[in-house]
Amino acid sequence: MSLFQINEEEVRRQQKEIIRELLEEDGQIGSLWKMERMRIECGGKSAQWVREHVCYHPHVVRNQLAFNSGTDWVFKAKEIIRFLDMYFPDLATNWKNKKELGGC
């Protein structure tokens, strides 16, 4: 006989909640990032740099990965992570220059 009764359904519910919170914090599921988080993800680049190299990048615009809320930029975290994985090395040079050369 156990001295403790464990409600397994409640334990599972709490585990799911903790896992969801951790994944959101890590930007892996359905969360949105504001400009400050995006600047951190881009290695501390300025908001101006993020706007020029990320917000107006053709891939970001075409796939609606970022939008201006009127007061700040908001990014779809899950999708923008994939974008950064694909394009970050190329973001050192402004995408506008690459477009003129036939890139993007």
PDB file of C-alpha atoms in Angstrom:
ATOM      1  CA  MET A   1       0.000   0.000   0.000  1.00  0.00           C
ATOM      2  CA  SER A   2       1.332   3.384  -1.036  1.00  0.00           C
ATOM      3  CA  LEU A   3       1.303   6.407   1.233  1.00  0.00           C
ATOM      4  CA  PHE A   4       0.917   8.683  -1.791  1.00  0.00           C
ATOM      5  CA  GLN A   5      -1.734   8.676  -4.419  1.00  0.00           C
ATOM      6  CA  ILE A   6      -0.598   9.987  -7.760  1.00  0.00           C
ATOM      7  CA  ASN A   7      -3.092  11.273 -10.241  1.00  0.00           C
ATOM      8  CA  GLU A   8      -1.417  10.108 -13.460  1.00  0.00           C
ATOM      9  CA  GLU A   9      -3.623  12.264 -15.676  1.00  0.00           C
ATOM     10  CA  GLU A  10      -2.671  15.372 -13.705  1.00  0.00           C
ATOM     11  CA  VAL A  11       1.016  14.466 -13.876  1.00  0.00           C
ATOM     12  CA  ARG A  12       0.774  14.034 -17.685  1.00  0.00           C
ATOM     13  CA  ARG A  13      -1.052  17.357 -18.003  1.00  0.00           C
ATOM     14  CA  GLN A  14       1.622  19.143 -15.982  1.00  0.00           C
ATOM     15  CA  GLN A  15       4.413  17.482 -17.983  1.00  0.00           C
ATOM     16  CA  LYS A  16       2.824  18.582 -21.260  1.00  0.00           C
ATOM     17  CA  GLU A  17       2.500  22.138 -19.970  1.00  0.00           C
ATOM     18  CA  ILE A  18       6.148  22.241 -18.880  1.00  0.00           C
ATOM     19  CA  ILE A  19       7.332  20.810 -22.212  1.00  0.00           C
ATOM     20  CA  ARG A  20       5.191  23.315 -24.152  1.00  0.00           C
ATOM     21  CA  GLU A  21       6.602  26.216 -22.128  1.00  0.00           C
ATOM     22  CA  LEU A  22      10.173  25.025 -22.712  1.00  0.00           C
ATOM     23  CA  LEU A  23       9.595  24.645 -26.453  1.00  0.00           C
ATOM     24  CA  GLU A  24       8.014  28.104 -26.652  1.00  0.00           C
ATOM     25  CA  GLU A  25      10.933  29.639 -24.774  1.00  0.00           C
ATOM     26  CA  ASP A  26      13.285  27.967 -27.222  1.00  0.00           C
ATOM     27  CA  GLY A  27      11.216  29.272 -30.149  1.00  0.00           C
ATOM     28  CA  GLN A  28      10.446  25.782 -31.409  1.00  0.00           C
ATOM     29  CA  ILE A  29       6.655  25.986 -31.409  1.00  0.00           C
ATOM     30  CA  GLY A  30       3.943  28.520 -32.087  1.00  0.00           C
ATOM     31  CA  SER A  31       5.446  31.546 -30.512  1.00  0.00           C
ATOM     32  CA  LEU A  32       6.197  34.974 -31.836  1.00  0.00           C
ATOM     33  CA  TRP A  33       9.375  36.945 -31.368  1.00  0.00           C
ATOM     34  CA  LYS A  34       9.630  40.687 -31.101  1.00  0.00           C
ATOM     35  CA  MET A  35      12.540  42.680 -32.476  1.00  0.00           C
ATOM     36  CA  GLU A  36      14.588  42.405 -29.274  1.00  0.00           C
ATOM     37  CA  ARG A  37      14.567  38.600 -29.432  1.00  0.00           C
ATOM     38  CA  MET A  38      15.377  38.687 -33.133  1.00  0.00           C
ATOM     39  CA  ARG A  39      18.353  40.973 -32.468  1.00  0.00           C
ATOM     40  CA  ILE A  40      19.653  38.441 -29.927  1.00  0.00           C
ATOM     41  CA  GLU A  41      19.197  35.582 -32.399  1.00  0.00           C
ATOM     42  CA  CYS A  42      21.155  37.582 -34.986  1.00  0.00           C
ATOM     43  CA  GLY A  43      24.148  37.928 -32.695  1.00  0.00           C
ATOM     44  CA  GLY A  44      23.294  41.308 -31.210  1.00  0.00           C
ATOM     45  CA  LYS A  45      22.863  43.116 -34.526  1.00  0.00           C
ATOM     46  CA  SER A  46      21.031  46.432 -34.445  1.00  0.00           C
ATOM     47  CA  ALA A  47      17.320  46.768 -35.164  1.00  0.00           C
ATOM     48  CA  GLN A  48      18.271  48.663 -38.330  1.00  0.00           C
ATOM     49  CA  TRP A  49      20.422  45.711 -39.473  1.00  0.00           C
ATOM     50  CA  VAL A  50      17.604  43.242 -38.776  1.00  0.00           C
ATOM     51  CA  ARG A  51      15.134  45.375 -40.754  1.00  0.00           C
ATOM     52  CA  GLU A  52      17.481  45.716 -43.740  1.00  0.00           C
ATOM     53  CA  HIS A  53      18.797  42.153 -43.817  1.00  0.00           C
ATOM     54  CA  VAL A  54      15.880  40.116 -42.468  1.00  0.00           C
ATOM     55  CA  CYS A  55      12.534  41.963 -42.448  1.00  0.00           C
ATOM     56  CA  TYR A  56      12.773  43.043 -46.077  1.00  0.00           C
ATOM     57  CA  HIS A  57      14.484  39.886 -47.324  1.00  0.00           C
ATOM     58  CA  PRO A  58      12.450  38.494 -50.258  1.00  0.00           C
ATOM     59  CA  HIS A  59      12.039  35.071 -48.587  1.00  0.00           C
ATOM     60  CA  VAL A  60      10.716  36.664 -45.388  1.00  0.00           C
ATOM     61  CA  VAL A  61       8.345  38.946 -47.288  1.00  0.00           C
ATOM     62  CA  ARG A  62       7.143  36.203 -49.657  1.00  0.00           C
ATOM     63  CA  ASN A  63       6.442  33.768 -46.783  1.00  0.00           C
ATOM     64  CA  GLN A  64       5.122  36.437 -44.378  1.00  0.00           C
ATOM     65  CA  LEU A  65       7.594  35.494 -41.637  1.00  0.00           C
ATOM     66  CA  ALA A  66       7.642  39.013 -40.179  1.00  0.00           C
ATOM     67  CA  PHE A  67       5.226  41.886 -39.930  1.00  0.00           C
ATOM     68  CA  ASN A  68       5.230  45.372 -38.529  1.00  0.00           C
ATOM     69  CA  SER A  69       2.635  45.655 -35.774  1.00  0.00           C
ATOM     70  CA  GLY A  70       2.781  49.444 -35.942  1.00  0.00           C
ATOM     71  CA  THR A  71       5.046  49.800 -32.928  1.00  0.00           C
ATOM     72  CA  ASP A  72       7.412  46.840 -33.361  1.00  0.00           C
ATOM     73  CA  TRP A  73       8.325  44.038 -35.716  1.00  0.00           C
ATOM     74  CA  VAL A  74       6.958  40.579 -34.922  1.00  0.00           C
ATOM     75  CA  PHE A  75       8.443  37.340 -36.266  1.00  0.00           C
ATOM     76  CA  LYS A  76       7.002  33.837 -36.561  1.00  0.00           C
ATOM     77  CA  ALA A  77       9.559  32.077 -34.365  1.00  0.00           C
ATOM     78  CA  LYS A  78       9.419  28.553 -35.780  1.00  0.00           C
ATOM     79  CA  GLU A  79       9.644  29.679 -39.395  1.00  0.00           C
ATOM     80  CA  ILE A  80      12.217  32.403 -38.807  1.00  0.00           C
ATOM     81  CA  ILE A  81      14.508  29.830 -37.166  1.00  0.00           C
ATOM     82  CA  ARG A  82      14.476  27.862 -40.429  1.00  0.00           C
ATOM     83  CA  PHE A  83      15.111  31.058 -42.381  1.00  0.00           C
ATOM     84  CA  LEU A  84      18.108  31.928 -40.212  1.00  0.00           C
ATOM     85  CA  ASP A  85      19.482  28.396 -40.565  1.00  0.00           C
ATOM     86  CA  MET A  86      19.234  28.644 -44.358  1.00  0.00           C
ATOM     87  CA  TYR A  87      20.242  32.245 -44.975  1.00  0.00           C
ATOM     88  CA  PHE A  88      22.254  33.560 -42.041  1.00  0.00           C
ATOM     89  CA  PRO A  89      25.711  33.093 -43.607  1.00  0.00           C
ATOM     90  CA  ASP A  90      24.505  35.071 -46.640  1.00  0.00           C
ATOM     91  CA  LEU A  91      22.966  37.851 -44.545  1.00  0.00           C
ATOM     92  CA  ALA A  92      26.414  39.336 -43.920  1.00  0.00           C
ATOM     93  CA  THR A  93      26.041  40.880 -47.357  1.00  0.00           C
ATOM     94  CA  ASN A  94      22.855  42.787 -47.929  1.00  0.00           C
ATOM     95  CA  TRP A  95      20.297  40.750 -49.919  1.00  0.00           C
ATOM     96  CA  LYS A  96      19.639  43.791 -52.145  1.00  0.00           C
ATOM     97  CA  ASN A  97      23.114  43.415 -53.632  1.00  0.00           C
ATOM     98  CA  LYS A  98      22.549  39.706 -54.252  1.00  0.00           C
ATOM     99  CA  LYS A  99      19.179  40.406 -55.934  1.00  0.00           C
ATOM    100  CA  GLU A 100      20.884  42.679 -58.429  1.00  0.00           C
ATOM    101  CA  LEU A 101      23.294  39.836 -59.198  1.00  0.00           C
ATOM    102  CA  GLY A 102      20.474  37.349 -59.709  1.00  0.00           C
ATOM    103  CA  GLY A 103      20.325  35.795 -56.215  1.00  0.00           C
ATOM    104  CA  CYS A 104      17.363  35.275 -53.867  1.00  0.00           C
TER     105      CYS A 104
END
